[in-house]
mmCIF file of C-alpha atoms in Angstrom:
data_model
loop_
_atom_site.group_PDB
_atom_site.id
_atom_site.type_symbol
_atom_site.label_atom_id
_atom_site.label_comp_id
_atom_site.label_asym_id
_atom_site.label_seq_id
_atom_site.Cartn_x
_atom_site.Cartn_y
_atom_site.Cartn_z
ATOM 1 C CA MET A 30 -14.578 15.392 -28.754
ATOM 2 C CA ILE A 31 -14.445 19.130 -28.064
ATOM 3 C CA TRP A 32 -15.856 18.601 -24.573
ATOM 4 C CA ARG A 33 -13.232 15.991 -23.765
ATOM 5 C CA ALA A 34 -10.487 18.199 -25.198
ATOM 6 C CA LEU A 35 -11.575 21.080 -22.969
ATOM 7 C CA TYR A 36 -11.811 18.705 -20.002
ATOM 8 C CA THR A 37 -8.280 17.428 -20.652
ATOM 9 C CA LEU A 38 -6.952 20.974 -20.994
ATOM 10 C CA ALA A 39 -8.540 21.828 -17.647
ATOM 11 C CA TRP A 40 -6.759 18.837 -16.111
ATOM 12 C CA TYR A 41 -3.376 19.958 -17.459
ATOM 13 C CA LEU A 42 -3.953 23.470 -16.111
ATOM 14 C CA ALA A 43 -5.049 22.129 -12.726
ATOM 15 C CA LEU A 44 -2.241 19.568 -12.376
ATOM 16 C CA PRO A 45 0.119 21.841 -10.384
ATOM 17 C CA LEU A 46 -2.778 22.674 -8.061
ATOM 18 C CA ALA A 47 -3.498 18.964 -7.631
ATOM 19 C CA PHE A 48 0.029 18.310 -6.390
ATOM 20 C CA LEU A 49 -0.081 21.438 -4.233
ATOM 21 C CA TYR A 50 -3.261 20.013 -2.688
ATOM 22 C CA LEU A 51 -1.491 16.709 -1.986
ATOM 23 C CA TRP A 52 1.423 18.545 -0.380
ATOM 24 C CA ARG A 53 -0.867 20.605 1.841
ATOM 25 C CA ARG A 54 -2.890 17.547 2.855
ATOM 26 C CA GLY A 55 0.424 15.935 3.721
ATOM 27 C CA ARG A 56 0.879 18.359 6.619
ATOM 28 C CA LYS A 57 -1.725 16.427 8.588
ATOM 29 C CA GLN A 58 -1.499 13.108 6.773
ATOM 30 C CA PRO A 59 2.064 12.526 5.471
ATOM 31 C CA ASP A 60 1.025 9.606 3.235
ATOM 32 C CA TYR A 61 -0.453 12.158 0.816
ATOM 33 C CA ARG A 62 3.160 13.008 -0.100
ATOM 34 C CA LEU A 63 3.983 9.462 -1.174
ATOM 35 C CA HIS A 64 3.651 7.573 -4.488
ATOM 36 C CA TRP A 65 3.197 10.692 -6.622
ATOM 37 C CA ALA A 66 4.563 8.904 -9.713
ATOM 38 C CA GLU A 67 1.534 6.606 -9.608
ATOM 39 C CA ARG A 68 -0.731 9.645 -9.962
ATOM 40 C CA LEU A 69 0.949 10.133 -13.363
ATOM 41 C CA GLY A 70 0.749 6.515 -14.523
ATOM 42 C CA ARG A 71 4.202 5.291 -13.450
ATOM 43 C CA TYR A 72 4.346 2.154 -11.294
ATOM 44 C CA PRO A 73 6.757 -0.419 -9.845
ATOM 45 C CA ALA A 74 7.031 -3.888 -11.347
ATOM 46 C CA ARG A 75 3.838 -5.548 -12.488
ATOM 47 C CA PRO A 76 2.877 -8.906 -10.891
ATOM 48 C CA ALA A 77 3.309 -11.856 -13.226
ATOM 49 C CA GLY A 78 0.387 -13.517 -14.936
ATOM 50 C CA PRO A 79 -3.146 -12.442 -15.864
ATOM 51 C CA LEU A 80 -4.615 -9.573 -13.872
ATOM 52 C CA ILE A 81 -8.057 -8.220 -12.941
ATOM 53 C CA TRP A 82 -8.350 -4.595 -11.915
ATOM 54 C CA LEU A 83 -10.821 -3.248 -9.333
ATOM 55 C CA HIS A 84 -11.064 0.456 -8.442
ATOM 56 C CA ALA A 85 -12.502 1.535 -5.076
ATOM 57 C CA VAL A 86 -11.942 5.228 -4.490
ATOM 58 C CA SER A 87 -11.582 5.344 -0.684
ATOM 59 C CA VAL A 88 -12.348 3.581 2.605
ATOM 60 C CA GLY A 89 -16.063 2.827 2.213
ATOM 61 C CA GLU A 90 -15.769 1.548 -1.337
ATOM 62 C CA THR A 91 -12.724 -0.572 -0.442
ATOM 63 C CA ARG A 92 -14.565 -2.245 2.422
ATOM 64 C CA ALA A 93 -17.578 -2.790 0.198
ATOM 65 C CA ALA A 94 -15.332 -4.382 -2.426
ATOM 66 C CA ALA A 95 -14.137 -7.141 -0.064
ATOM 67 C CA PRO A 96 -16.847 -9.716 -0.951
ATOM 68 C CA LEU A 97 -16.370 -8.913 -4.642
ATOM 69 C CA VAL A 98 -12.621 -9.503 -4.361
ATOM 70 C CA GLN A 99 -13.322 -12.872 -2.720
ATOM 71 C CA ALA A 100 -15.806 -13.801 -5.448
ATOM 72 C CA LEU A 101 -13.403 -12.818 -8.246
ATOM 73 C CA ARG A 102 -10.645 -14.900 -6.665
ATOM 74 C CA ALA A 103 -12.961 -17.898 -6.538
ATOM 75 C CA ARG A 104 -13.991 -17.453 -10.175
ATOM 76 C CA HIS A 105 -10.479 -16.665 -11.462
ATOM 77 C CA PRO A 106 -8.037 -18.509 -9.155
ATOM 78 C CA GLY A 107 -5.138 -18.055 -11.566
ATOM 79 C CA HIS A 108 -5.492 -14.260 -11.767
ATOM 80 C CA HIS A 109 -3.906 -11.546 -9.674
ATOM 81 C CA ILE A 110 -6.077 -8.722 -8.307
ATOM 82 C CA LEU A 111 -5.042 -5.080 -8.705
ATOM 83 C CA LEU A 112 -6.890 -2.773 -6.307
ATOM 84 C CA THR A 113 -6.654 0.983 -6.895
ATOM 85 C CA GLN A 114 -7.728 3.925 -4.735
ATOM 86 C CA MET A 115 -7.482 7.718 -4.747
ATOM 87 C CA THR A 116 -6.754 8.311 -1.029
ATOM 88 C CA PRO A 117 -4.122 7.111 1.457
ATOM 89 C CA THR A 118 -6.820 5.951 3.878
ATOM 90 C CA GLY A 119 -8.353 3.835 1.122
ATOM 91 C CA ARG A 120 -4.927 2.402 0.345
ATOM 92 C CA ASP A 121 -4.323 1.628 4.045
ATOM 93 C CA THR A 122 -7.730 -0.047 4.273
ATOM 94 C CA ALA A 123 -6.853 -2.281 1.318
ATOM 95 C CA ARG A 124 -3.629 -3.326 3.039
ATOM 96 C CA GLN A 125 -5.488 -4.082 6.273
ATOM 97 C CA LEU A 126 -8.120 -6.155 4.486
ATOM 98 C CA PHE A 127 -5.981 -8.030 1.967
ATOM 99 C CA GLY A 128 -2.337 -7.700 3.016
ATOM 100 C CA ASP A 129 0.025 -8.658 0.199
ATOM 101 C CA SER A 130 -2.497 -10.915 -1.529
ATOM 102 C CA VAL A 131 -3.459 -8.058 -3.869
ATOM 103 C CA THR A 132 -1.474 -5.320 -5.587
ATOM 104 C CA VAL A 133 -2.428 -1.894 -4.249
ATOM 105 C CA ALA A 134 -1.840 1.310 -6.227
ATOM 106 C CA TYR A 135 -3.264 4.751 -6.884
ATOM 107 C CA LEU A 136 -5.440 5.294 -9.917
ATOM 108 C CA PRO A 137 -3.716 7.899 -12.102
ATOM 109 C CA TYR A 138 -5.128 11.339 -12.628
ATOM 110 C CA ASP A 139 -7.485 11.461 -15.600
ATOM 111 C CA LEU A 140 -4.925 12.606 -18.155
ATOM 112 C CA PRO A 141 -4.542 10.668 -21.415
ATOM 113 C CA PHE A 142 -0.806 9.977 -21.006
ATOM 114 C CA ALA A 143 -1.303 8.816 -17.388
ATOM 115 C CA VAL A 144 -4.226 6.575 -18.327
ATOM 116 C CA ARG A 145 -2.191 5.028 -21.168
ATOM 117 C CA GLY A 146 0.722 4.447 -18.797
ATOM 118 C CA PHE A 147 -1.556 2.720 -16.300
ATOM 119 C CA LEU A 148 -3.230 0.461 -18.873
ATOM 120 C CA ARG A 149 0.023 -0.438 -20.684
ATOM 121 C CA HIS A 150 1.790 -1.264 -17.426
ATOM 122 C CA PHE A 151 -0.846 -3.481 -15.816
ATOM 123 C CA ARG A 152 -2.650 -4.796 -18.959
ATOM 124 C CA PRO A 153 -5.827 -5.890 -17.069
ATOM 125 C CA GLU A 154 -8.035 -8.478 -18.713
ATOM 126 C CA PHE A 155 -10.986 -6.417 -17.487
ATOM 127 C CA GLY A 156 -11.661 -3.684 -14.962
ATOM 128 C CA VAL A 157 -14.356 -2.864 -12.416
ATOM 129 C CA LEU A 158 -15.213 0.605 -11.093
ATOM 130 C CA MET A 159 -17.100 0.707 -7.799
ATOM 131 C CA GLU A 160 -20.053 3.049 -7.215
ATOM 132 C CA MET A 161 -19.996 6.174 -9.452
ATOM 133 C CA GLU A 162 -16.446 6.715 -10.635
ATOM 134 C CA ILE A 163 -16.797 8.429 -14.015
ATOM 135 C CA TRP A 164 -13.411 9.506 -15.414
ATOM 136 C CA PRO A 165 -13.973 10.288 -19.128
ATOM 137 C CA ASN A 166 -10.374 9.840 -20.314
ATOM 138 C CA LEU A 167 -10.072 6.592 -18.356
ATOM 139 C CA LEU A 168 -13.290 5.197 -19.807
ATOM 140 C CA HIS A 169 -12.381 6.191 -23.355
ATOM 141 C CA GLY A 170 -8.812 4.955 -22.861
ATOM 142 C CA ALA A 171 -10.040 1.551 -21.720
ATOM 143 C CA ALA A 172 -12.295 1.326 -24.758
ATOM 144 C CA ALA A 173 -9.412 2.271 -27.063
ATOM 145 C CA ALA A 174 -7.264 -0.433 -25.440
ATOM 146 C CA GLN A 175 -10.133 -2.925 -25.937
ATOM 147 C CA MET A 176 -10.240 -3.604 -22.212
ATOM 148 C CA PRO A 177 -13.789 -4.285 -20.968
ATOM 149 C CA LEU A 178 -14.641 -1.935 -18.105
ATOM 150 C CA TYR A 179 -17.670 -2.351 -15.837
ATOM 151 C CA LEU A 180 -19.391 -0.038 -13.369
ATOM 152 C CA LEU A 181 -20.737 -1.964 -10.358
ATOM 153 C CA ASN A 182 -22.759 -0.908 -7.346
ATOM 154 C CA ALA A 183 -23.585 2.312 -9.159
ATOM 155 C CA ARG A 184 -25.641 4.885 -7.311
ATOM 156 C CA LEU A 185 -26.793 8.246 -8.596
ATOM 157 C CA SER A 186 -28.757 10.652 -6.420
ATOM 158 C CA GLU A 187 -31.086 13.281 -7.820
ATOM 159 C CA LYS A 188 -28.611 15.945 -6.744
ATOM 160 C CA SER A 189 -25.734 14.206 -8.538
ATOM 161 C CA LEU A 190 -27.870 13.732 -11.653
ATOM 162 C CA ARG A 191 -28.487 17.475 -11.808
ATOM 163 C CA GLY A 192 -24.746 18.062 -11.587
ATOM 164 C CA TYR A 193 -23.855 15.515 -14.265
ATOM 165 C CA ARG A 194 -26.494 16.904 -16.617
ATOM 166 C CA LYS A 195 -24.548 20.168 -16.739
ATOM 167 C CA VAL A 196 -21.689 18.254 -18.376
ATOM 168 C CA ALA A 197 -23.788 15.589 -20.099
ATOM 169 C CA LYS A 198 -21.907 16.007 -23.403
ATOM 170 C CA LEU A 199 -18.775 14.909 -21.589
ATOM 171 C CA VAL A 200 -20.201 12.237 -19.287
ATOM 172 C CA SER A 201 -22.810 10.566 -21.498
ATOM 173 C CA PRO A 202 -20.387 9.399 -24.249
ATOM 174 C CA ALA A 203 -18.036 8.083 -21.569
ATOM 175 C CA LEU A 204 -20.777 5.994 -19.965
ATOM 176 C CA THR A 205 -21.660 4.407 -23.305
ATOM 177 C CA THR A 206 -18.146 2.915 -23.547
ATOM 178 C CA LEU A 207 -18.743 0.698 -20.498
ATOM 179 C CA ALA A 208 -19.168 -3.031 -21.060
ATOM 180 C CA GLY A 209 -21.864 -3.191 -18.389
ATOM 181 C CA ILE A 210 -23.440 -1.285 -15.513
ATOM 182 C CA ALA A 211 -24.939 -2.709 -12.319
ATOM 183 C CA ALA A 212 -27.035 -0.206 -10.356
ATOM 184 C CA GLN A 213 -27.837 -0.453 -6.657
ATOM 185 C CA GLY A 214 -31.552 0.284 -7.043
ATOM 186 C CA GLU A 215 -34.273 0.993 -9.578
ATOM 187 C CA ASP A 216 -34.091 4.732 -8.893
ATOM 188 C CA ASP A 217 -30.346 4.704 -9.585
ATOM 189 C CA ALA A 218 -30.875 2.786 -12.814
ATOM 190 C CA ALA A 219 -33.579 5.229 -13.957
ATOM 191 C CA ARG A 220 -31.307 8.227 -13.321
ATOM 192 C CA LEU A 221 -28.457 6.592 -15.230
ATOM 193 C CA ARG A 222 -30.784 6.023 -18.175
ATOM 194 C CA ALA A 223 -31.804 9.677 -17.987
ATOM 195 C CA LEU A 224 -28.140 10.675 -18.155
ATOM 196 C CA ALA A 225 -26.985 8.438 -21.016
ATOM 197 C CA PRO A 226 -28.315 5.827 -23.480
ATOM 198 C CA VAL A 227 -27.326 2.888 -21.274
ATOM 199 C CA GLN A 228 -29.214 -0.099 -19.899
ATOM 200 C CA PRO A 229 -28.112 -0.755 -16.313
ATOM 201 C CA ARG A 230 -29.109 -3.900 -14.483
ATOM 202 C CA CYS A 231 -30.468 -3.487 -10.969
ATOM 203 C CA THR A 232 -28.430 -5.891 -8.832
ATOM 204 C CA GLY A 233 -28.713 -4.391 -5.323
ATOM 205 C CA ASN A 234 -26.119 -2.926 -3.007
ATOM 206 C CA ILE A 235 -22.927 -4.977 -2.644
ATOM 207 C CA LYS A 236 -22.424 -3.504 0.827
ATOM 208 C CA PHE A 237 -25.143 -5.860 2.101
ATOM 209 C CA ASP A 238 -22.863 -8.809 1.304
ATOM 210 C CA LEU A 239 -20.292 -7.768 3.884
ATOM 211 C CA SER A 240 -18.769 -10.528 5.977
ATOM 212 C CA LEU A 241 -18.161 -9.617 9.603
ATOM 213 C CA ASP A 242 -14.623 -10.320 10.779
ATOM 214 C CA PRO A 243 -14.908 -12.687 13.769
ATOM 215 C CA GLU A 244 -11.653 -11.353 15.241
ATOM 216 C CA LEU A 245 -13.004 -7.791 15.240
ATOM 217 C CA LEU A 246 -16.300 -8.939 16.731
ATOM 218 C CA ALA A 247 -14.433 -10.785 19.494
ATOM 219 C CA LEU A 248 -12.291 -7.683 20.090
ATOM 220 C CA GLY A 249 -15.405 -5.527 20.475
ATOM 221 C CA GLN A 250 -16.948 -7.992 22.887
ATOM 222 C CA GLN A 251 -13.747 -7.936 24.917
ATOM 223 C CA TRP A 252 -13.913 -4.126 25.061
ATOM 224 C CA ARG A 253 -17.509 -4.332 26.167
ATOM 225 C CA ARG A 254 -16.491 -6.417 29.155
ATOM 226 C CA GLN A 255 -13.959 -3.731 30.082
ATOM 227 C CA PHE A 256 -16.738 -1.106 30.038
ATOM 228 C CA GLY A 257 -18.591 -2.985 32.779
ATOM 229 C CA THR A 258 -22.338 -2.496 33.146
ATOM 230 C CA ARG A 259 -22.357 1.111 31.941
ATOM 231 C CA PRO A 260 -24.705 2.116 29.094
ATOM 232 C CA VAL A 261 -22.561 2.708 25.995
ATOM 233 C CA TRP A 262 -23.390 4.474 22.738
ATOM 234 C CA ALA A 263 -21.299 5.269 19.683
ATOM 235 C CA ALA A 264 -21.046 8.264 17.416
ATOM 236 C CA ALA A 265 -19.313 6.669 14.439
ATOM 237 C CA CYS A 266 -17.885 8.085 11.217
ATOM 238 C CA THR A 267 -18.432 11.660 12.401
ATOM 239 C CA ARG A 268 -17.367 14.522 10.155
ATOM 240 C CA GLU A 269 -16.002 17.971 10.894
ATOM 241 C CA GLY A 270 -18.651 20.052 12.665
ATOM 242 C CA GLU A 271 -20.732 17.096 13.789
ATOM 243 C CA GLU A 272 -18.793 16.444 16.993
ATOM 244 C CA SER A 273 -19.551 19.961 18.230
ATOM 245 C CA LEU A 274 -23.244 19.542 17.454
ATOM 246 C CA LEU A 275 -23.374 16.223 19.289
ATOM 247 C CA LEU A 276 -21.426 17.476 22.307
ATOM 248 C CA ASP A 277 -23.651 20.562 22.578
ATOM 249 C CA ALA A 278 -26.723 18.315 22.508
ATOM 250 C CA LEU A 279 -25.107 15.880 24.943
ATOM 251 C CA ALA A 280 -24.658 18.697 27.475
ATOM 252 C CA ARG A 281 -28.421 19.326 27.307
ATOM 253 C CA ALA A 282 -29.530 15.685 27.221
ATOM 254 C CA ALA A 283 -30.789 13.568 30.112
ATOM 255 C CA LEU A 284 -28.495 10.581 29.621
ATOM 256 C CA PRO A 285 -27.557 8.306 32.526
ATOM 257 C CA ALA A 286 -24.718 9.844 34.536
ATOM 258 C CA ASP A 287 -22.473 6.850 33.872
ATOM 259 C CA ALA A 288 -23.134 6.660 30.101
ATOM 260 C CA LEU A 289 -20.001 6.206 27.976
ATOM 261 C CA LEU A 290 -19.672 7.754 24.514
ATOM 262 C CA VAL A 291 -17.475 5.940 21.974
ATOM 263 C CA LEU A 292 -16.582 8.647 19.459
ATOM 264 C CA VAL A 293 -15.045 7.486 16.168
ATOM 265 C CA PRO A 294 -14.183 10.269 13.681
ATOM 266 C CA ARG A 295 -14.358 9.288 10.028
ATOM 267 C CA HIS A 296 -10.944 10.616 8.998
ATOM 268 C CA PRO A 297 -7.709 9.772 10.859
ATOM 269 C CA GLN A 298 -6.165 13.186 10.188
ATOM 270 C CA ARG A 299 -8.824 14.632 12.523
ATOM 271 C CA PHE A 300 -8.078 12.429 15.540
ATOM 272 C CA ASP A 301 -5.928 15.027 17.306
ATOM 273 C CA GLU A 302 -8.346 17.818 16.402
ATOM 274 C CA VAL A 303 -11.259 15.935 17.965
ATOM 275 C CA ALA A 304 -9.168 15.086 21.034
ATOM 276 C CA ALA A 305 -8.471 18.815 21.467
ATOM 277 C CA LEU A 306 -12.181 19.585 21.103
ATOM 278 C CA LEU A 307 -13.038 17.079 23.845
ATOM 279 C CA ALA A 308 -10.371 18.566 26.100
ATOM 280 C CA GLN A 309 -11.786 22.061 25.538
ATOM 281 C CA ARG A 310 -15.173 20.775 26.678
ATOM 282 C CA GLY A 311 -13.623 19.506 29.910
ATOM 283 C CA LEU A 312 -14.579 15.911 29.174
ATOM 284 C CA ARG A 313 -12.554 13.039 30.599
ATOM 285 C CA VAL A 314 -11.231 11.138 27.606
ATOM 286 C CA LEU A 315 -9.456 7.845 26.990
ATOM 287 C CA ARG A 316 -7.876 7.430 23.567
ATOM 288 C CA ARG A 317 -7.961 3.983 21.973
ATOM 289 C CA SER A 318 -4.319 4.513 20.975
ATOM 290 C CA ALA A 319 -3.440 4.790 24.681
ATOM 291 C CA TRP A 320 -5.569 1.830 25.811
ATOM 292 C CA ASP A 321 -4.645 -1.797 25.247
ATOM 293 C CA GLY A 322 -8.233 -3.001 25.591
ATOM 294 C CA GLN A 323 -7.216 -5.406 28.343
ATOM 295 C CA MET A 324 -7.854 -3.158 31.347
ATOM 296 C CA PRO A 325 -11.225 -1.882 32.612
ATOM 297 C CA VAL A 326 -12.182 1.622 31.531
ATOM 298 C CA ALA A 327 -12.218 3.826 34.616
ATOM 299 C CA PRO A 328 -15.697 4.961 35.740
ATOM 300 C CA GLU A 329 -14.710 8.628 35.429
ATOM 301 C CA VAL A 330 -13.964 8.281 31.678
ATOM 302 C CA GLN A 331 -16.786 9.917 29.719
ATOM 303 C CA VAL A 332 -15.525 9.433 26.163
ATOM 304 C CA LEU A 333 -13.505 6.712 24.481
ATOM 305 C CA LEU A 334 -11.971 8.344 21.396
ATOM 306 C CA GLY A 335 -11.686 5.765 18.637
ATOM 307 C CA ASP A 336 -8.422 6.977 17.123
ATOM 308 C CA SER A 337 -7.579 3.721 15.351
ATOM 309 C CA LEU A 338 -7.905 2.387 11.825
ATOM 310 C CA GLY A 339 -9.707 -0.748 10.715
ATOM 311 C CA GLU A 340 -11.611 -1.331 13.963
ATOM 312 C CA LEU A 341 -15.025 0.105 13.143
ATOM 313 C CA ALA A 342 -16.682 -3.316 13.392
ATOM 314 C CA ALA A 343 -15.183 -3.763 16.859
ATOM 315 C CA TYR A 344 -16.542 -0.402 18.015
ATOM 316 C CA TYR A 345 -20.018 -1.388 16.835
ATOM 317 C CA ALA A 346 -19.708 -4.739 18.613
ATOM 318 C CA ALA A 347 -18.931 -2.951 21.897
ATOM 319 C CA VAL A 348 -21.923 -0.590 22.125
ATOM 320 C CA ASP A 349 -25.654 -0.634 22.852
ATOM 321 C CA LEU A 350 -26.609 1.661 19.972
ATOM 322 C CA ALA A 351 -24.934 3.826 17.344
ATOM 323 C CA PHE A 352 -25.351 7.199 15.722
ATOM 324 C CA VAL A 353 -23.894 7.161 12.183
ATOM 325 C CA GLY A 354 -22.215 10.374 11.091
ATOM 326 C CA GLY A 355 -22.189 12.331 7.875
ATOM 327 C CA SER A 356 -25.901 12.769 8.517
ATOM 328 C CA LEU A 357 -26.250 15.837 10.779
ATOM 329 C CA LEU A 358 -24.695 18.010 8.074
ATOM 330 C CA PRO A 359 -25.631 17.765 4.366
ATOM 331 C CA LEU A 360 -23.078 15.044 3.602
ATOM 332 C CA GLY A 361 -25.397 12.166 2.710
ATOM 333 C CA CYS A 362 -24.619 9.822 5.643
ATOM 334 C CA HIS A 363 -22.131 6.965 5.938
ATOM 335 C CA SER A 364 -23.075 3.319 5.798
ATOM 336 C CA VAL A 365 -25.883 2.197 8.096
ATOM 337 C CA ILE A 366 -25.536 -1.376 6.860
ATOM 338 C CA GLU A 367 -22.635 -2.517 9.057
ATOM 339 C CA PRO A 368 -24.245 -1.634 12.405
ATOM 340 C CA CYS A 369 -27.527 -3.142 11.237
ATOM 341 C CA ALA A 370 -25.704 -6.342 10.279
ATOM 342 C CA GLN A 371 -24.416 -6.560 13.851
ATOM 343 C CA GLY A 372 -27.854 -6.011 15.360
ATOM 344 C CA VAL A 373 -26.978 -2.544 16.652
ATOM 345 C CA PRO A 374 -29.860 -0.008 16.774
ATOM 346 C CA VAL A 375 -29.055 2.900 14.439
ATOM 347 C CA LEU A 376 -29.724 6.625 14.715
ATOM 348 C CA ILE A 377 -28.963 9.188 12.013
ATOM 349 C CA GLY A 378 -29.559 12.852 11.287
ATOM 350 C CA PRO A 379 -31.564 14.359 8.430
ATOM 351 C CA SER A 380 -29.079 13.892 5.546
ATOM 352 C CA SER A 381 -29.096 10.410 4.018
ATOM 353 C CA TYR A 382 -28.938 10.734 0.227
ATOM 354 C CA ASN A 383 -25.935 8.376 -0.074
ATOM 355 C CA PHE A 384 -28.011 5.563 1.444
ATOM 356 C CA ALA A 385 -31.517 6.769 0.664
ATOM 357 C CA ASP A 386 -32.981 3.349 -0.164
ATOM 358 C CA ALA A 387 -31.306 1.609 2.772
ATOM 359 C CA VAL A 388 -32.403 4.316 5.223
ATOM 360 C CA ARG A 389 -35.964 4.256 3.944
ATOM 361 C CA GLU A 390 -36.275 0.475 4.200
ATOM 362 C CA ALA A 391 -34.458 0.160 7.538
ATOM 363 C CA SER A 392 -36.666 2.912 8.979
ATOM 364 C CA ALA A 393 -39.821 1.177 7.744
ATOM 365 C CA LEU A 394 -38.712 -2.047 9.436
ATOM 366 C CA GLY A 395 -37.923 -0.262 12.690
ATOM 367 C CA ALA A 396 -34.163 -0.911 12.587
ATOM 368 C CA LEU A 397 -33.246 2.762 12.252
ATOM 369 C CA LEU A 398 -34.489 6.113 13.530
ATOM 370 C CA GLN A 399 -33.875 9.308 11.562
ATOM 371 C CA ARG A 400 -34.142 12.631 13.382
ATOM 372 C CA GLN A 401 -33.834 16.243 12.289
ATOM 373 C CA ASP A 402 -31.075 17.536 14.572
ATOM 374 C CA ALA A 403 -28.581 16.558 17.246
ATOM 375 C CA ASP A 404 -30.943 17.329 20.135
ATOM 376 C CA ALA A 405 -33.579 15.003 18.715
ATOM 377 C CA VAL A 406 -30.935 12.317 18.198
ATOM 378 C CA LEU A 407 -29.827 12.606 21.846
ATOM 379 C CA VAL A 408 -33.443 12.343 23.038
ATOM 380 C CA GLU A 409 -33.586 8.961 21.284
ATOM 381 C CA VAL A 410 -30.185 7.940 22.663
ATOM 382 C CA ALA A 411 -31.471 8.594 26.194
ATOM 383 C CA ARG A 412 -34.724 6.734 25.561
ATOM 384 C CA LEU A 413 -33.071 3.681 23.999
ATOM 385 C CA LEU A 414 -30.341 3.401 26.604
ATOM 386 C CA ALA A 415 -33.127 3.101 29.176
ATOM 387 C CA ASP A 416 -35.125 0.552 27.155
ATOM 388 C CA PRO A 417 -33.285 -2.732 26.412
ATOM 389 C CA THR A 418 -36.435 -4.286 24.948
ATOM 390 C CA ALA A 419 -36.694 -1.550 22.316
ATOM 391 C CA ARG A 420 -33.007 -1.922 21.519
ATOM 392 C CA GLN A 421 -33.358 -5.662 21.095
ATOM 393 C CA GLY A 422 -36.279 -5.211 18.715
ATOM 394 C CA MET A 423 -34.409 -2.686 16.591
ATOM 395 C CA GLY A 424 -31.353 -4.930 16.495
ATOM 396 C CA GLU A 425 -33.341 -7.955 15.356
ATOM 397 C CA GLN A 426 -34.954 -5.910 12.602
ATOM 398 C CA GLY A 427 -31.536 -4.641 11.533
ATOM 399 C CA ARG A 428 -30.200 -8.159 11.074
ATOM 400 C CA ALA A 429 -33.329 -9.159 9.175
ATOM 401 C CA PHE A 430 -33.041 -6.079 6.955
ATOM 402 C CA VAL A 431 -29.459 -6.936 5.940
ATOM 403 C CA ALA A 432 -30.289 -10.609 5.414
ATOM 404 C CA GLN A 433 -33.126 -9.694 3.027
ATOM 405 C CA HIS A 434 -30.770 -7.784 0.738
ATOM 406 C CA ARG A 435 -27.825 -10.138 0.461
ATOM 407 C CA GLY A 436 -26.896 -11.588 -2.920
ATOM 408 C CA ALA A 437 -25.875 -8.435 -4.809
ATOM 409 C CA VAL A 438 -22.359 -9.756 -5.473
ATOM 410 C CA ALA A 439 -23.671 -12.888 -7.181
ATOM 411 C CA ARG A 440 -26.050 -10.830 -9.310
ATOM 412 C CA ALA A 441 -23.301 -8.351 -10.251
ATOM 413 C CA LEU A 442 -20.917 -11.183 -11.140
ATOM 414 C CA ALA A 443 -23.350 -12.250 -13.840
ATOM 415 C CA LEU A 444 -22.245 -9.147 -15.756
ATOM 416 C CA LEU A 445 -18.534 -9.953 -15.582
ATOM 417 C CA PRO A 446 -16.380 -12.365 -17.619
#
């Protein structure tokens, strides 16, 4: 109890800083300044009828939750789905995916009064946390309210385990309150057992059960026709600092003179920043926001800047191969599963701890190449753009890799009411 009391005190002391952070983030992304009452457990009217709650912290988790939402609707057709996030981009993604068919809200900060307000307002029959969302007051509050709470698609890297062990007296009791835990892989399950006396089931990664939106695939194919016969590669989900590394390497690489780069930053608040970086490099840029997708891309355009939301699948559908960001810097990599599912050859940098199992298996199958720096990545981009047979082989292996791992949603559902 003393550890949780100290943790709660730290939250109260940090609360003004939390709202200051939201205000400052709002300079670039105004949506951070909205819905502050929800952060404190105050919400608009609750939807009528029984309710199931699913928490997906941001964009990646929300997309991964889509097949689970569909499965829960099929199992509980009379229930309403509440989907919570922590970020505006996650909230926007939920709206794009589900429209008004679900209730979207922010999860409150992990303060006892805010947690009680959230649980009393929505009264979920049960709740699901995606990936590794461990909020001690929330977990204990759910247990006190006798609301079963499950952790699905849980992953725990060795680095994260070392961090959690420093506060094990806080985290371990919270984990034991959960009604069930589904881990992505055996390594994740073993680390969870090392952290707390729990017995996770290994159900696989729900992200493999993604369903590709046919409208987005058709949109990407339409874009591809507007690119003409040029070789096209993507740098997708790039993070701050990675664009500079890639552009430096691109200037040294021996790519075809007419090659087109489709550059898609991970975070929308960085779109203008990346556009300015491209302008500083003297590159000829077309922004997606200024292009209707109906007209051919001029031959002199060197970079299509993907400054749009919800179109990642279309960008993948429009290119010959893709580099996945968050991997050149020590950020653990973003999902390699979606491009593999589309049969797109995948390149990444050295950091991949967020998808360690997927990267290892996709690499072994030949669907993915991992290289140590941006120059080595660009060497492979040049080689693959010149070798359609190699690209086809990697793409076929990528589809096979994803197909082999489907079924995680069904296995995870076995844990739920």
